PDB file of C-alpha atoms in Angstrom:
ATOM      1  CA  UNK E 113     -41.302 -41.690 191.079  1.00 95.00           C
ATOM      2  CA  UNK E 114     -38.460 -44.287 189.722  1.00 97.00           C
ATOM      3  CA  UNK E 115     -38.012 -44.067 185.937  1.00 98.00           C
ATOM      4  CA  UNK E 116     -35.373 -45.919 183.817  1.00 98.00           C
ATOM      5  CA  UNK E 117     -33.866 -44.231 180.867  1.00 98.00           C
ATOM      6  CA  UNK E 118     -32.661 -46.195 178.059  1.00 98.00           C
ATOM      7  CA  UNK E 119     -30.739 -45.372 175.369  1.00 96.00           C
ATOM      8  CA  UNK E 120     -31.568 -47.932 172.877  1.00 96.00           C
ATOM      9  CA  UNK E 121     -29.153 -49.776 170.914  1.00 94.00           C
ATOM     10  CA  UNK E 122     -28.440 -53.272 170.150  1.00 95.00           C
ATOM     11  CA  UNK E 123     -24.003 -53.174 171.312  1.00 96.00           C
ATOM     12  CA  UNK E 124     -24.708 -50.972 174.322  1.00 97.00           C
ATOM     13  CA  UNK E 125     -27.982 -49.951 175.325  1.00 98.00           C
ATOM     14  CA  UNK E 126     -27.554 -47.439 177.969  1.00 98.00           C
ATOM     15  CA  UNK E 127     -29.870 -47.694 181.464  1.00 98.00           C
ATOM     16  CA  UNK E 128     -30.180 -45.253 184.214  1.00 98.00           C
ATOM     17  CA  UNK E 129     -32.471 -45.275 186.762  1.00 98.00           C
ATOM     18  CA  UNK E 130     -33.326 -42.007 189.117  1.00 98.00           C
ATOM     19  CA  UNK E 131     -35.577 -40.946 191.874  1.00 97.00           C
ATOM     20  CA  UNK E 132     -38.099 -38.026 190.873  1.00 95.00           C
ATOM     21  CA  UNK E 133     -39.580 -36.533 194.633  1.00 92.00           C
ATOM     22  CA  UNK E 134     -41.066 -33.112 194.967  1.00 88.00           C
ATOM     23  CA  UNK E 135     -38.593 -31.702 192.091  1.00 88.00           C
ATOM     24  CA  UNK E 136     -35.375 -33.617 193.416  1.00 93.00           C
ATOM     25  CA  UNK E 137     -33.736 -36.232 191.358  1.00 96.00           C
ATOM     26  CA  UNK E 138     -31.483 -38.774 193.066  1.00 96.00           C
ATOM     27  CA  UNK E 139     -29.664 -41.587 191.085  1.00 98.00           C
ATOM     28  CA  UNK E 140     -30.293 -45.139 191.955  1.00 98.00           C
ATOM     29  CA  UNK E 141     -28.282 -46.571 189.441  1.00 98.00           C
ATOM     30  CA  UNK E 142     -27.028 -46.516 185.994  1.00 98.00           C
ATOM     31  CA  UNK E 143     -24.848 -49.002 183.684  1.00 98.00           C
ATOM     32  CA  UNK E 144     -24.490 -50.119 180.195  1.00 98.00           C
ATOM     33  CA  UNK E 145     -25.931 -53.308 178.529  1.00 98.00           C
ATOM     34  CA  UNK E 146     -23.675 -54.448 176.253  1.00 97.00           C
ATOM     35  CA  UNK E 147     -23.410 -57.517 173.327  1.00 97.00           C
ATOM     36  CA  UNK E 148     -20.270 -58.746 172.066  1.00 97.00           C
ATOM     37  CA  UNK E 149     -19.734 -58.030 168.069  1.00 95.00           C
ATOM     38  CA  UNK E 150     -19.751 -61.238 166.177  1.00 95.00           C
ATOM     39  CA  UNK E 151     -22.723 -62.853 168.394  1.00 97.00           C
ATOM     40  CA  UNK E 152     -25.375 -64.304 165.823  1.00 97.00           C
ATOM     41  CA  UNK E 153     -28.074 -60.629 165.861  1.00 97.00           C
ATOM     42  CA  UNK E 154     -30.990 -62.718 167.549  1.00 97.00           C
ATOM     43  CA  UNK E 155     -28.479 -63.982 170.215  1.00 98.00           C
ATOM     44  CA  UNK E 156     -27.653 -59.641 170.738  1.00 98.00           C
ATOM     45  CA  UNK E 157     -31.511 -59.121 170.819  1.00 98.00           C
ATOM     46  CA  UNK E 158     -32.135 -62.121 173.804  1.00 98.00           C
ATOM     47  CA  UNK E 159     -29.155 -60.471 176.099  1.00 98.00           C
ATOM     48  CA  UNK E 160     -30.339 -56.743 175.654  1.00 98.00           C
ATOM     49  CA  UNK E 161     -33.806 -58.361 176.147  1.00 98.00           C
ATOM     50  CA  UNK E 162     -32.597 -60.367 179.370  1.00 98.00           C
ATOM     51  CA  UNK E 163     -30.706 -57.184 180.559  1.00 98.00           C
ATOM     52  CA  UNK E 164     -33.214 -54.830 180.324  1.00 98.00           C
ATOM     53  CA  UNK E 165     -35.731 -57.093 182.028  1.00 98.00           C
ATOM     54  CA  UNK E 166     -33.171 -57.792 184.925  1.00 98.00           C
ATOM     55  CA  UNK E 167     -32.805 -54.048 185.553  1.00 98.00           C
ATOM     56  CA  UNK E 168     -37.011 -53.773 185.611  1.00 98.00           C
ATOM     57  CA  UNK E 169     -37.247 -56.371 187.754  1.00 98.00           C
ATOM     58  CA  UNK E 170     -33.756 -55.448 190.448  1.00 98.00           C
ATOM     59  CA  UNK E 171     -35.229 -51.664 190.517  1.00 98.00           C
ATOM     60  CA  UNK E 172     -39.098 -51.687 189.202  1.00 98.00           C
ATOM     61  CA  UNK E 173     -39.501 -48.320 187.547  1.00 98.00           C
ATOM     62  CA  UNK E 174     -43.033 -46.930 187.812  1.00 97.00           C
ATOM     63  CA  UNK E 175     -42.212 -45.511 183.916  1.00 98.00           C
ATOM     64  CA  UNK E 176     -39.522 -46.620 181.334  1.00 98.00           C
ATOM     65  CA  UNK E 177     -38.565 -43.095 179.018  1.00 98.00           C
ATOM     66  CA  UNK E 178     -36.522 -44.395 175.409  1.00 97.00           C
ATOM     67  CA  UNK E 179     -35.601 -42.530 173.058  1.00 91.00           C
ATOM     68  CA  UNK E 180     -37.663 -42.415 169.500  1.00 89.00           C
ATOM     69  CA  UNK E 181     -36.141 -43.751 166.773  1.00 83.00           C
ATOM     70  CA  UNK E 182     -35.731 -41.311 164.059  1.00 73.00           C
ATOM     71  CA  UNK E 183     -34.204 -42.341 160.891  1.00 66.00           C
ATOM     72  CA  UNK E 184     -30.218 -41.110 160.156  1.00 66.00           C
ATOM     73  CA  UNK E 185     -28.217 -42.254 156.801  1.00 67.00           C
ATOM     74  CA  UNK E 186     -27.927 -45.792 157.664  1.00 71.00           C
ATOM     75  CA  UNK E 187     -31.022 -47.750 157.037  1.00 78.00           C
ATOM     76  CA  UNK E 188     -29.674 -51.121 158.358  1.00 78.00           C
ATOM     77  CA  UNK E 189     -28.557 -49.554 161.480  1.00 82.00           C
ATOM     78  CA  UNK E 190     -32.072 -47.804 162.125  1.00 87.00           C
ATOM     79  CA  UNK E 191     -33.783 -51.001 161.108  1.00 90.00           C
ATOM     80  CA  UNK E 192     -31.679 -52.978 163.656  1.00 93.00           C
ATOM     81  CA  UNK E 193     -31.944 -50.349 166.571  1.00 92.00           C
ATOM     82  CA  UNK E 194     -35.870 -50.578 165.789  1.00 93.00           C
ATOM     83  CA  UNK E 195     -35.559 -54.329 166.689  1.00 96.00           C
ATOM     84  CA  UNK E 196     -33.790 -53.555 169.550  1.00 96.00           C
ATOM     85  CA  UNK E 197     -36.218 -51.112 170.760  1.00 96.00           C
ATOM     86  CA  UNK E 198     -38.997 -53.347 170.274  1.00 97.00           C
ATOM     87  CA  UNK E 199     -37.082 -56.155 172.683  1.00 98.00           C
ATOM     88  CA  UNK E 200     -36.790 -53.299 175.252  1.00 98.00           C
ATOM     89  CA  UNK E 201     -40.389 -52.636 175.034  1.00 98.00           C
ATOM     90  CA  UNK E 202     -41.338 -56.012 175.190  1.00 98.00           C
ATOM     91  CA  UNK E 203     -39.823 -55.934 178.721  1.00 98.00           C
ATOM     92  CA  UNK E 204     -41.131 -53.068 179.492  1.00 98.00           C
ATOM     93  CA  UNK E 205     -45.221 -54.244 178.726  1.00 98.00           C
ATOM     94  CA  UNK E 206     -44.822 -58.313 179.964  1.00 98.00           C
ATOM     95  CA  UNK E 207     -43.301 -56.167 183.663  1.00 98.00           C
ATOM     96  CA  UNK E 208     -46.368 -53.718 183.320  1.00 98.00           C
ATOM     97  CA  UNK E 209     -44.133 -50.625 183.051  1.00 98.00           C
ATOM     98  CA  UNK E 210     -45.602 -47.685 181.002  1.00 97.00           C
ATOM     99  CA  UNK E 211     -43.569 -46.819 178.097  1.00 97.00           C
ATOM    100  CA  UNK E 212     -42.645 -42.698 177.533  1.00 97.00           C
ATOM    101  CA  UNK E 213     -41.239 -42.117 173.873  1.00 96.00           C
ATOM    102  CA  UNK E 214     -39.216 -38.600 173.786  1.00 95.00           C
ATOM    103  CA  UNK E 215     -37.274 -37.124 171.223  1.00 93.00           C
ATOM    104  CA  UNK E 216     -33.721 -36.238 171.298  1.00 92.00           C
ATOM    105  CA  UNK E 217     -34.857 -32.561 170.694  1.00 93.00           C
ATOM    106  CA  UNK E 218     -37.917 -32.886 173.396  1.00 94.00           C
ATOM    107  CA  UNK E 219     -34.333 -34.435 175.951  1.00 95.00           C
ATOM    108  CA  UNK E 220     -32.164 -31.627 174.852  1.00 95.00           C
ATOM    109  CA  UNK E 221     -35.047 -29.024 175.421  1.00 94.00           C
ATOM    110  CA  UNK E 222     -35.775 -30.181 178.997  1.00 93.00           C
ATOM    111  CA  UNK E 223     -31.909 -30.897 179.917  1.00 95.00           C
ATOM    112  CA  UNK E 224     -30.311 -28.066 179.078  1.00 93.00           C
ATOM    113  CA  UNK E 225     -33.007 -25.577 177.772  1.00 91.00           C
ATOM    114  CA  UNK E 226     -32.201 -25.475 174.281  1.00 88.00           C
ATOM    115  CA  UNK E 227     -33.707 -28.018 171.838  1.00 85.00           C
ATOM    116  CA  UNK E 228     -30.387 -27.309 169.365  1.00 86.00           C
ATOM    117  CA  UNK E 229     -27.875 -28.249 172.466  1.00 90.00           C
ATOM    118  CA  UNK E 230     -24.572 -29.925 171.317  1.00 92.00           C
ATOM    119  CA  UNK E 231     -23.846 -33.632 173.064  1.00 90.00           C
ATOM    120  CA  UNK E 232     -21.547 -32.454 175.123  1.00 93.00           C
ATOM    121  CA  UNK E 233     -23.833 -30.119 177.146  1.00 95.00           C
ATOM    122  CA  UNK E 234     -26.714 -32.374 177.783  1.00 95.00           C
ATOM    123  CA  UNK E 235     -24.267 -34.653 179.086  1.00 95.00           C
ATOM    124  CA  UNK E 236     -22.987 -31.868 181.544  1.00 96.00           C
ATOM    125  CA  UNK E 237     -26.024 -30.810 182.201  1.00 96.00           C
ATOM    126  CA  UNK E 238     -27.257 -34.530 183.194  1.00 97.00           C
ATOM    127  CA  UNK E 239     -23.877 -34.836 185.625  1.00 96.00           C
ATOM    128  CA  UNK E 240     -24.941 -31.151 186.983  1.00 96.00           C
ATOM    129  CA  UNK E 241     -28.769 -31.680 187.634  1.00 96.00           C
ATOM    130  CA  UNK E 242     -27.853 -35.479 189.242  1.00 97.00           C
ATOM    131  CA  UNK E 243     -24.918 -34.237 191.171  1.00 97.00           C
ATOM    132  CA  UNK E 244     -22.557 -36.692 189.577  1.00 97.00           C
ATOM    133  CA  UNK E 245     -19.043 -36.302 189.724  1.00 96.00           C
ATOM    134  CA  UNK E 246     -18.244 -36.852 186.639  1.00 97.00           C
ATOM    135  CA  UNK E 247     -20.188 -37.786 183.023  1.00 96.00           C
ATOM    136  CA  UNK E 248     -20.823 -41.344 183.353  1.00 95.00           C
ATOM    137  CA  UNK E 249     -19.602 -43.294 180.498  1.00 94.00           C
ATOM    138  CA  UNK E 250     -20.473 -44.620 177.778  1.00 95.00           C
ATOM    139  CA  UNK E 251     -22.093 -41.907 176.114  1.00 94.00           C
ATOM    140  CA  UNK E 252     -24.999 -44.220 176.215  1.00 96.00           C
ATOM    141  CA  UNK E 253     -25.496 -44.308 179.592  1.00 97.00           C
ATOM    142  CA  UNK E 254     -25.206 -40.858 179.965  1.00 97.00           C
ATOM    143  CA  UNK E 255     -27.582 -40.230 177.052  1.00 97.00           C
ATOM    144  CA  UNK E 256     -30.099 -42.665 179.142  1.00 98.00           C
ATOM    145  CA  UNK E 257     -29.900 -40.483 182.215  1.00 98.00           C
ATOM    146  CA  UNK E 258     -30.903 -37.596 180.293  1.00 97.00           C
ATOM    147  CA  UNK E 259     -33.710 -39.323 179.203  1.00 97.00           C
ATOM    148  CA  UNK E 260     -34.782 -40.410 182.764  1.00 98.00           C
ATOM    149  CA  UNK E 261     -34.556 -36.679 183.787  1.00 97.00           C
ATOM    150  CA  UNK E 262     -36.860 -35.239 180.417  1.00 96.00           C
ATOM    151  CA  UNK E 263     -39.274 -38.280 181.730  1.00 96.00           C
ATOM    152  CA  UNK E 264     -39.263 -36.476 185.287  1.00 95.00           C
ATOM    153  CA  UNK E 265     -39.799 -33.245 183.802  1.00 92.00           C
ATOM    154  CA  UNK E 266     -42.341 -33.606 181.362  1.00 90.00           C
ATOM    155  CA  UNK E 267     -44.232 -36.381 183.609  1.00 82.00           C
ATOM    156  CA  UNK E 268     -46.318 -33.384 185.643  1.00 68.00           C
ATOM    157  CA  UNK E 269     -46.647 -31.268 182.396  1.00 58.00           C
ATOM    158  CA  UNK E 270     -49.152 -31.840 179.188  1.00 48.00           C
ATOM    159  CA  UNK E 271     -45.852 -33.613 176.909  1.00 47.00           C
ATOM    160  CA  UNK E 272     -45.817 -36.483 179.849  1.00 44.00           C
ATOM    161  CA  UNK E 273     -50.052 -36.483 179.735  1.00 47.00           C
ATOM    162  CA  UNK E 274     -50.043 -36.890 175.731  1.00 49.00           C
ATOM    163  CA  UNK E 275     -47.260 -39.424 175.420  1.00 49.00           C
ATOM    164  CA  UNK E 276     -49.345 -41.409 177.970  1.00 48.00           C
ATOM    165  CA  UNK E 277     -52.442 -41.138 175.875  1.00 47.00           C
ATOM    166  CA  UNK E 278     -50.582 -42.756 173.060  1.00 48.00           C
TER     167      UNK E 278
END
């Protein structure tokens, strides 16, 4: 199975795509798309939507695995991720790629074990299980990775059945 993880945002939106066969993961690819600060918002939401939908259609994913938005201190930031997301998922549905929602607790839990694990050890554990050298920067795109590899996990088990259902 190919999946993509993103790590939605709407400067970088991390991307990773891995392989998923009999329990082995191999990495295809991974990168950051990224908008230039000062670009009119709508302008930011057309490249992450044109990057996103480049990636689907260079490496077509059989499943796309983003992160759900949950709501932090800033409301304007959450709000403008949201849009962000939805531009991702657009690209997602019009390239007939199912969409799997996960939590950064539910990606923590099936990285490293431990739904309370700190940044820095998902991001470890990510390079470990995908037999990277080192973390891949940004953050983000090491953050999508991890979500590509709790999309592997739970895909045979009943979290990847009921996020399918939804």
């Amino acid at each position: 199975m190919i999946i993509l993880g993103i790590d939605p945002g709407y400067a970088i939106v991390g991307w990773g795509v891995i392989e998923y066969t009999s329990n082995r993961f191999s990495v295809v690819d991974y990168g950051a798309v990224t908008t230039e600060a000062g670009t009119p918002f709508n302008d930011r939401l057309k490249e992450v939507y044109d990057g996103v939908d480049s990636i689907i259609k260079r490496y077509s994913p059989e499943a796309l695995s983003i992160e759900k938005l949950f709501y932090n201190t800033n409301a304007k930031t959450v709000i403008d991720v949201a849009q962000a997301r939805g531009v991702i998922n657009l690209a997602a549905v019009q390239n007939s790629i199912p969409i799997f929602e996960y939590t950064p607790l539910q990606v923590k839990q099936s990285v490293v074990g431990y739904g309370r694990a700190e940044k820095k050890q998902v991001q470890e554990m990510t390079r470990v299980i995908l037999k990277l050298e080192k973390i891949p920067k940004p953050d983000d795109t090491a953050d999508a990775l991890a979500m590509a590899i709790c999309h592997a996990h739970a895909s045979g088990s009943m979290l990847g059945k009921l996020n399918q259902l939804r």
